[in-house]
mmCIF file of C-alpha atoms in Angstrom:
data_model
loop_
_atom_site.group_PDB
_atom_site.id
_atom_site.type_symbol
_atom_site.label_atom_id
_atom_site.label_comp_id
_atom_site.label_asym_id
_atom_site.label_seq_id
_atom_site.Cartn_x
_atom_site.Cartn_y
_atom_site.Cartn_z
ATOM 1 C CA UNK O 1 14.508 3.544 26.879
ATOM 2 C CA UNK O 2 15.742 -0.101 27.263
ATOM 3 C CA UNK O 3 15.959 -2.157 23.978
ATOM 4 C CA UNK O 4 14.574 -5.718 23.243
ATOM 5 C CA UNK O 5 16.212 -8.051 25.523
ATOM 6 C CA UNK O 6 16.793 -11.710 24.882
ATOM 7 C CA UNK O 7 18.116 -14.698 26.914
ATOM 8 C CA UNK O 8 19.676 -16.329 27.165
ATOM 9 C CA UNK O 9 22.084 -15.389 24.239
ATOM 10 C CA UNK O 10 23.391 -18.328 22.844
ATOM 11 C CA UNK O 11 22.949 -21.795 24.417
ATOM 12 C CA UNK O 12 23.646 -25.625 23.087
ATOM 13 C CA UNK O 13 21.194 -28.405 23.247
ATOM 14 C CA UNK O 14 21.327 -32.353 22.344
ATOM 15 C CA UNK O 15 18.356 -33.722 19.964
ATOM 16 C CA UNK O 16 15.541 -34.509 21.363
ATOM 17 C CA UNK O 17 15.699 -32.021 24.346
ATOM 18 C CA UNK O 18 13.556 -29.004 24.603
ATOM 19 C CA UNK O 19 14.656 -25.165 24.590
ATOM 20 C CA UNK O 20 12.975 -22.096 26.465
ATOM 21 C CA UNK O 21 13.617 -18.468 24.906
ATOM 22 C CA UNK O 22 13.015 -15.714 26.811
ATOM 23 C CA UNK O 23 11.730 -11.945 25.041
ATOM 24 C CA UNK O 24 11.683 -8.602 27.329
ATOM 25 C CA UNK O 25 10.060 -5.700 24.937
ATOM 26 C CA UNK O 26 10.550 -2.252 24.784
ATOM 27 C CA UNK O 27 8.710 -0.390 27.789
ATOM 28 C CA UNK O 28 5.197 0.273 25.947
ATOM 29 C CA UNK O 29 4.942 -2.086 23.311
ATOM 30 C CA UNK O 30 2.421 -4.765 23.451
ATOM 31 C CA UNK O 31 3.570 -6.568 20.369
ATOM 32 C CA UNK O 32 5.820 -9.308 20.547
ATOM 33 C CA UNK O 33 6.811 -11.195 16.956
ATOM 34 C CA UNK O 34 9.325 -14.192 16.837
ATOM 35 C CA UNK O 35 11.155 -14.797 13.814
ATOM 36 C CA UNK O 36 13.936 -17.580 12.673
ATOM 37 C CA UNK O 37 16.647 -17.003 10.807
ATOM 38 C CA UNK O 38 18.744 -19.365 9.091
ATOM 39 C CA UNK O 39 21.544 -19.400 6.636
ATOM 40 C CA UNK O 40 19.636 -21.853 4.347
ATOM 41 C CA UNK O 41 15.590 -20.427 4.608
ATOM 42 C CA UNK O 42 16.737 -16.644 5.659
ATOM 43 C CA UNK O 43 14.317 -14.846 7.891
ATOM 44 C CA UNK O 44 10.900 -16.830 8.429
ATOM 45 C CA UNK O 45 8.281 -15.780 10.635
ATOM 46 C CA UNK O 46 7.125 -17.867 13.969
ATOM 47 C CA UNK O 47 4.481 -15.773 15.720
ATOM 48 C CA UNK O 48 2.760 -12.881 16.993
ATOM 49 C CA UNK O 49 1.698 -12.074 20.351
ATOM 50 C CA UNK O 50 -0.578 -9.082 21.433
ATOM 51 C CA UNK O 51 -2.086 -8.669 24.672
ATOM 52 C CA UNK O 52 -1.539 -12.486 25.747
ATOM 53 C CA UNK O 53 -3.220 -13.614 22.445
ATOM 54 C CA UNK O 54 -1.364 -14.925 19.594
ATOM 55 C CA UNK O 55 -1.986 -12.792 16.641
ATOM 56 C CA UNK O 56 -0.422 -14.951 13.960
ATOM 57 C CA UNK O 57 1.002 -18.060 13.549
ATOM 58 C CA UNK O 58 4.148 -19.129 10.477
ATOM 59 C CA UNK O 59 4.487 -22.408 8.694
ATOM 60 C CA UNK O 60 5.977 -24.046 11.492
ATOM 61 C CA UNK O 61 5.445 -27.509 13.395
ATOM 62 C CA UNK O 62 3.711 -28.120 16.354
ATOM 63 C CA UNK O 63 7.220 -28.247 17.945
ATOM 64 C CA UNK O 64 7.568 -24.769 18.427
ATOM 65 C CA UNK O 65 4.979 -22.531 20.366
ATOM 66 C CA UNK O 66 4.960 -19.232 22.556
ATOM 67 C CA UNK O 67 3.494 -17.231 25.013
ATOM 68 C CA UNK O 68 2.816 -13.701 26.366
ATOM 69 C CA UNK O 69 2.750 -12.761 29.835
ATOM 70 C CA UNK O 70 0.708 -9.801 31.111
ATOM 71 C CA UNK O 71 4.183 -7.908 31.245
ATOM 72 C CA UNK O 72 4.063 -8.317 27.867
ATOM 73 C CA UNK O 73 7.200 -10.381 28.479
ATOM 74 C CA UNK O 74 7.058 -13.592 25.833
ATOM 75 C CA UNK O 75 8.777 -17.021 25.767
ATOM 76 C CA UNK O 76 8.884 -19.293 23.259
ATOM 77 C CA UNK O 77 9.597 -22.964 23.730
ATOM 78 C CA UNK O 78 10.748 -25.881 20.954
ATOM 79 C CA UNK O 79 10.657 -29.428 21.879
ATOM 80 C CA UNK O 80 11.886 -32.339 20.727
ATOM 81 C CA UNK O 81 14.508 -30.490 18.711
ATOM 82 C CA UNK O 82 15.917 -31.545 15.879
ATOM 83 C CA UNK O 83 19.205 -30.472 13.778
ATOM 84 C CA UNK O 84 17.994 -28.286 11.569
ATOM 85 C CA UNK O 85 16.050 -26.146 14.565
ATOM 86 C CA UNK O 86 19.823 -24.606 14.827
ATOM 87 C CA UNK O 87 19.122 -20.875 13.920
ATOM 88 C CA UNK O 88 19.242 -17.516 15.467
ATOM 89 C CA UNK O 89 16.090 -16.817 16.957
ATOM 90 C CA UNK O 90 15.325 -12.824 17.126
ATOM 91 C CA UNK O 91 12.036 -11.316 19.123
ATOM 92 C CA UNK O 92 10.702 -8.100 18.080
ATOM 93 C CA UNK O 93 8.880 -5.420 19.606
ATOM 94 C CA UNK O 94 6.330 -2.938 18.534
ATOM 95 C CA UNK O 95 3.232 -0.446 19.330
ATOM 96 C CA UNK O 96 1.529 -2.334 16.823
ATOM 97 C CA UNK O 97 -0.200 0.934 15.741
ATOM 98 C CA UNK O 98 -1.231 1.790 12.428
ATOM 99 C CA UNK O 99 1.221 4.288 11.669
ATOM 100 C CA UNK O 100 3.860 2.298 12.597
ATOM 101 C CA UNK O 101 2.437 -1.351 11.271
ATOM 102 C CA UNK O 102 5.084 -3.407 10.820
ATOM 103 C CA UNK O 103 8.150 -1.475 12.293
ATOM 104 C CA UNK O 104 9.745 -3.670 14.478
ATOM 105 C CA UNK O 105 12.471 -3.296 17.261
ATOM 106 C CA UNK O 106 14.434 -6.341 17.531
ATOM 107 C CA UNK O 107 16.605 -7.991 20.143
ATOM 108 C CA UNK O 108 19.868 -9.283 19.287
ATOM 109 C CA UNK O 109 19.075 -12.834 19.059
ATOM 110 C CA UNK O 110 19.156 -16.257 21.066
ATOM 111 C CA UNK O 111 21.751 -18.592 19.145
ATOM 112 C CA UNK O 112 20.410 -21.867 19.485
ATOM 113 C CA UNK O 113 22.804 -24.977 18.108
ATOM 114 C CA UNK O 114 21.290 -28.690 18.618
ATOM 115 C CA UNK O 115 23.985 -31.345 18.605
ATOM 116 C CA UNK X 1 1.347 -14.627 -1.432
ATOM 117 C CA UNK X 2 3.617 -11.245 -0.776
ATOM 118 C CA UNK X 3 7.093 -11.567 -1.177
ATOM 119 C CA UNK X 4 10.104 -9.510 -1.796
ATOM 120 C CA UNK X 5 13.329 -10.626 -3.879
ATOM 121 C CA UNK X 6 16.968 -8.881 -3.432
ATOM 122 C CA UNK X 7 18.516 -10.283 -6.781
ATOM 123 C CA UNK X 8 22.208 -10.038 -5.755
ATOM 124 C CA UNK X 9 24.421 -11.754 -3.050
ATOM 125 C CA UNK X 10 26.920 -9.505 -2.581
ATOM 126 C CA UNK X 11 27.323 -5.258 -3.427
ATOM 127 C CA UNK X 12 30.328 -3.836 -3.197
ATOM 128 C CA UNK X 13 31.473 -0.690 -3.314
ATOM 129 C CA UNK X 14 34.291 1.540 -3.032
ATOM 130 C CA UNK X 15 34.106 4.238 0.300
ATOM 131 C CA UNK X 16 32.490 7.786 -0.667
ATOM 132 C CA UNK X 17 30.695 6.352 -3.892
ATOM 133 C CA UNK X 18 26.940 5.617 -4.140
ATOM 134 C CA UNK X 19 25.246 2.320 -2.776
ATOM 135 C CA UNK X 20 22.340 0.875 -4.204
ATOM 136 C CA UNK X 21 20.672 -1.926 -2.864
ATOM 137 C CA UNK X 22 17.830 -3.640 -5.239
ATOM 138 C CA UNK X 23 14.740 -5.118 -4.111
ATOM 139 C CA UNK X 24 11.592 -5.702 -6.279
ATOM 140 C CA UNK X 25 8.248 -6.996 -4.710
ATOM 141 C CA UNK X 26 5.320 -9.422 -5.165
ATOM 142 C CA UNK X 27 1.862 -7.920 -3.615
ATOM 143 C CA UNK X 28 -1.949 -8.352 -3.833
ATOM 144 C CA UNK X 29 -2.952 -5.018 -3.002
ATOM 145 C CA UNK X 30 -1.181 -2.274 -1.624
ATOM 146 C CA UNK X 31 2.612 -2.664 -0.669
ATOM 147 C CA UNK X 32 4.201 -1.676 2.433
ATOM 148 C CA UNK X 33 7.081 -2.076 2.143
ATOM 149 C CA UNK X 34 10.349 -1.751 4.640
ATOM 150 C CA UNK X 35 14.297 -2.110 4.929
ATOM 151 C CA UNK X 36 16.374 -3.605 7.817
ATOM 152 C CA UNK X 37 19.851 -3.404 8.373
ATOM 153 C CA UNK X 38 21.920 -6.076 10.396
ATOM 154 C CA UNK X 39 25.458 -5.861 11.645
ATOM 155 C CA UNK X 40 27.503 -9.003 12.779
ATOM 156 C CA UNK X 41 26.124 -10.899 15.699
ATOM 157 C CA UNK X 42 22.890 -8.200 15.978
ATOM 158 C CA UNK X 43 19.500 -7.976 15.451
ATOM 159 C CA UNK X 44 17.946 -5.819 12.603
ATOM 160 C CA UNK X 45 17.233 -2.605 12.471
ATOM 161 C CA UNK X 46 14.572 -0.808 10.884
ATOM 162 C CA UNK X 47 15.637 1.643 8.175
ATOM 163 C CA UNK X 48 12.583 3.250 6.604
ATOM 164 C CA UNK X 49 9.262 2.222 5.071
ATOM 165 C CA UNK X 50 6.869 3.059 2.948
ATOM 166 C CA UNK X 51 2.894 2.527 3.446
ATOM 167 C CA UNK X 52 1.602 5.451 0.961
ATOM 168 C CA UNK X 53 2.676 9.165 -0.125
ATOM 169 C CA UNK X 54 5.712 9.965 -1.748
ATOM 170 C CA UNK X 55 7.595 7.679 -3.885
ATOM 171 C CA UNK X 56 11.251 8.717 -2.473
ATOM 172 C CA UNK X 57 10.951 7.520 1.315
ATOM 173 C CA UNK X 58 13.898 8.778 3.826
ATOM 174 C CA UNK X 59 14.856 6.978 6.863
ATOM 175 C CA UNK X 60 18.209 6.045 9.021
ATOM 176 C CA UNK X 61 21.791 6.825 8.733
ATOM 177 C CA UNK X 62 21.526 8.880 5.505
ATOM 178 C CA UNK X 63 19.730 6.386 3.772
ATOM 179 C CA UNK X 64 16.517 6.388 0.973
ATOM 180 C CA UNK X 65 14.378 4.400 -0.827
ATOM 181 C CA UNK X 66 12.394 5.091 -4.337
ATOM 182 C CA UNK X 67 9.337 3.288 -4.579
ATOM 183 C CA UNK X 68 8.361 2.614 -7.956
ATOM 184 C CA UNK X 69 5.208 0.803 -8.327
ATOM 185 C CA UNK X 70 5.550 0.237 -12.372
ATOM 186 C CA UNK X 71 8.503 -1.869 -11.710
ATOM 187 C CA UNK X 72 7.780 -2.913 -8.757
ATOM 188 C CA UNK X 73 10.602 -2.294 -6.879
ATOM 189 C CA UNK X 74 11.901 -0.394 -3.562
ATOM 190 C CA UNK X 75 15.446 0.200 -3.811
ATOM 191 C CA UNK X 76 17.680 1.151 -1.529
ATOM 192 C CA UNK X 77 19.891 4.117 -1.756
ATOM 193 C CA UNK X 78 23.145 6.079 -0.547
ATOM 194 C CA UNK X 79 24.403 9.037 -1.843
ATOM 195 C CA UNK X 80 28.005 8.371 -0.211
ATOM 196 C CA UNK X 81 28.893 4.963 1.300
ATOM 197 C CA UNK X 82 30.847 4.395 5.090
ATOM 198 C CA UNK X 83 32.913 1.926 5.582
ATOM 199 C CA UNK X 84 30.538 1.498 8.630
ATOM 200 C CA UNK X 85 27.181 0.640 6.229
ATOM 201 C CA UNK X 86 29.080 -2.826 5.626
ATOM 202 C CA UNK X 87 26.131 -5.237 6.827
ATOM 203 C CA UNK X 88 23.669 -7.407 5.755
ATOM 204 C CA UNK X 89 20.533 -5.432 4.168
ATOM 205 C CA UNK X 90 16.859 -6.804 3.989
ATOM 206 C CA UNK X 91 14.114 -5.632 2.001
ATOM 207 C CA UNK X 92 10.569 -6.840 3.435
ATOM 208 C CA UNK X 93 7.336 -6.597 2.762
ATOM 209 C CA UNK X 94 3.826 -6.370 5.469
ATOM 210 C CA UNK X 95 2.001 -10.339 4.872
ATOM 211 C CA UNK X 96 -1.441 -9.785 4.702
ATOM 212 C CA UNK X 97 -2.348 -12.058 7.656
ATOM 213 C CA UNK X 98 -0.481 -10.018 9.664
ATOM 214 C CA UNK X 99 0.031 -6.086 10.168
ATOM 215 C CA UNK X 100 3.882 -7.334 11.962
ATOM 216 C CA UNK X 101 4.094 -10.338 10.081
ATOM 217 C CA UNK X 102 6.621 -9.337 7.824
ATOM 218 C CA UNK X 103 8.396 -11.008 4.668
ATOM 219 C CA UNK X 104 11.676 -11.160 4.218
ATOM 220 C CA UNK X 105 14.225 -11.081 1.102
ATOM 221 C CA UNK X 106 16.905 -13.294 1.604
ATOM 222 C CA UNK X 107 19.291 -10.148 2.263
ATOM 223 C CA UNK X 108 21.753 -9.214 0.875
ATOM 224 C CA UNK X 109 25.732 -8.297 1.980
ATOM 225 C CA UNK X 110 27.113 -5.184 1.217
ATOM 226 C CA UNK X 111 31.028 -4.294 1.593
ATOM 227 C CA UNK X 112 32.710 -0.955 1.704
ATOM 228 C CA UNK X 113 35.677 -1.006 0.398
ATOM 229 C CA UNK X 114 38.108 2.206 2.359
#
C-alpha cells in the first residue's frame, strides 16, 4: 500500500507570494490532518479534513486554509507569506476510526523557505 | 488545555544499554496518549498508544511505554538501544476538539552512541 505522498518536496518562495501544498493519502483513509513544524514552536496543528469537510481548525491566521477533494486528495494554500511561515509542512493520513483515533500516517513533508 | 512535556533536549546513550524517553502529560479527562518517531528529513511515525487497558503499552521496533496515571506520565522505553533508534522522539497527546488533532511535546533527540 502506497504511503502519504506530498509535493512538491521542498520549494522557495519570496514574501508576499502565495504557496500551494499538495497531500495524496493512504488508499482508504478519509482523514487528512496538516500540521507545521518549526524549530522554534515544534509541531502545531493546522487542520482536519474528513469527507470534504474540515473537521478542525489550529490557532492559525486567515493566511493559511485547505481543502479536500472527493479523492480524498487535500491541498493546502498560504498567502501572503511571511518569514516566519518557513517550516516543514507534514500531511497525515488516517481511518479516523475509533480504534485507531489519532494514529496518523504521515508524509515526509513539503519544506517551504520564504525569502 | 491537553498538553504533553518531554523535559530533556537531548538522551544519550551508549549501544546495547536501555533508552528511556520521559514524557509526562496535562489532561481533562481521559488521556490518550501516543509516541512518534522521526528520522532526518522524514515524517513521523507512529510508535504505540495508549487509549485504555493495560498500563505497559507495546508498539514498533521493540519499543514500550508505561502509563502511569499517578504521575502522570507515559514514558518511553527500550530494553537494548540501536544505533539505528537515533531520531527525534515525540510524545503527544489526543486534543479534545479533535479525535486526530493531536498535541505535541517539543521532542526530544536521542543519540546512540556504537
Amino acid at each position: 500500500k502506497a504511503g502519504v505522498t506530498q509535493t512538491p518536496r521542498y520549494l522557495i518562495k519570496t514574501r508576499g507570494q502565495q504557496v500551494t501544498l499538495s497531500c495524496s493519502p493512504i488508499s482508504g483513509h478519509r482523514s487528512v490532518s496538516w500540521y507545521q513544524q518549526t524549530p522554534g514552536q515544534g509541531l502545531q496543528f493546522l487542520f482536519e479534513y474528513f469527507s470534504e469537510t474540515q473537521r478542525n481548525k489550529g490557532n492559525f491566521p486567515g493566511r493559511f486554509s485547505g481543502r479536500q477533494f472527493s479523492n480524498s486528495r487535500s491541498e493546502m494554500n498560504v498567502s501572503t507569506l511571511e518569514l516566519g511561515d518557513s517550516a516543514l509542512y507534514l500531511c497525515a493520513s488516517s481511518d479516523r476510526t475509533g480504534a485507531n483515533t489519532g494514529e496518523l500516517f504521515f508524509g515526509e513533508g513539503s519544506r517551504l523557505t520564504v525569502l | 488545555a491537553q498538553s504533553v512535556a518531554q523535559p530533556e533536549d537531548q538522551v544519550n546513550v551508549a549501544e546495547g544499554n536501555p533508552l528511556t524517553v520521559k514524557c509526562t502529560y496535562s489532561v481533562s479527562g481521559n488521556p490518550y496518549l501516543f509516541w512518534y518517531v522521526q528520522y532526518p528529513n522524514r515524517g513521523l511515525q507512529f510508535l504505540l498508544k495508549y487509549i485504555t487497558g493495560d498500563n505497559l503499552v507495546k508498539g514498533s521496533y521493540g519499543f514500550e511505554a508505561e502509563f502511569n496515571k499517578s504521575q502522570t506520565s507515559f514514558h518511553l522505553k527500550k530494553p537494548s538501544a540501536l544505533v539505528s533508534d537515533s531520531a527525534l522522539y515525540f510524545c503527544a497527546v489526543r486534543d479534545i476538539r479533535g479525535n486526530n488533532r493531536l498535541a505535541f511535546g517539543k521532542g526530544n533527540q536521542v543519540v546512540v552512541i556504537p
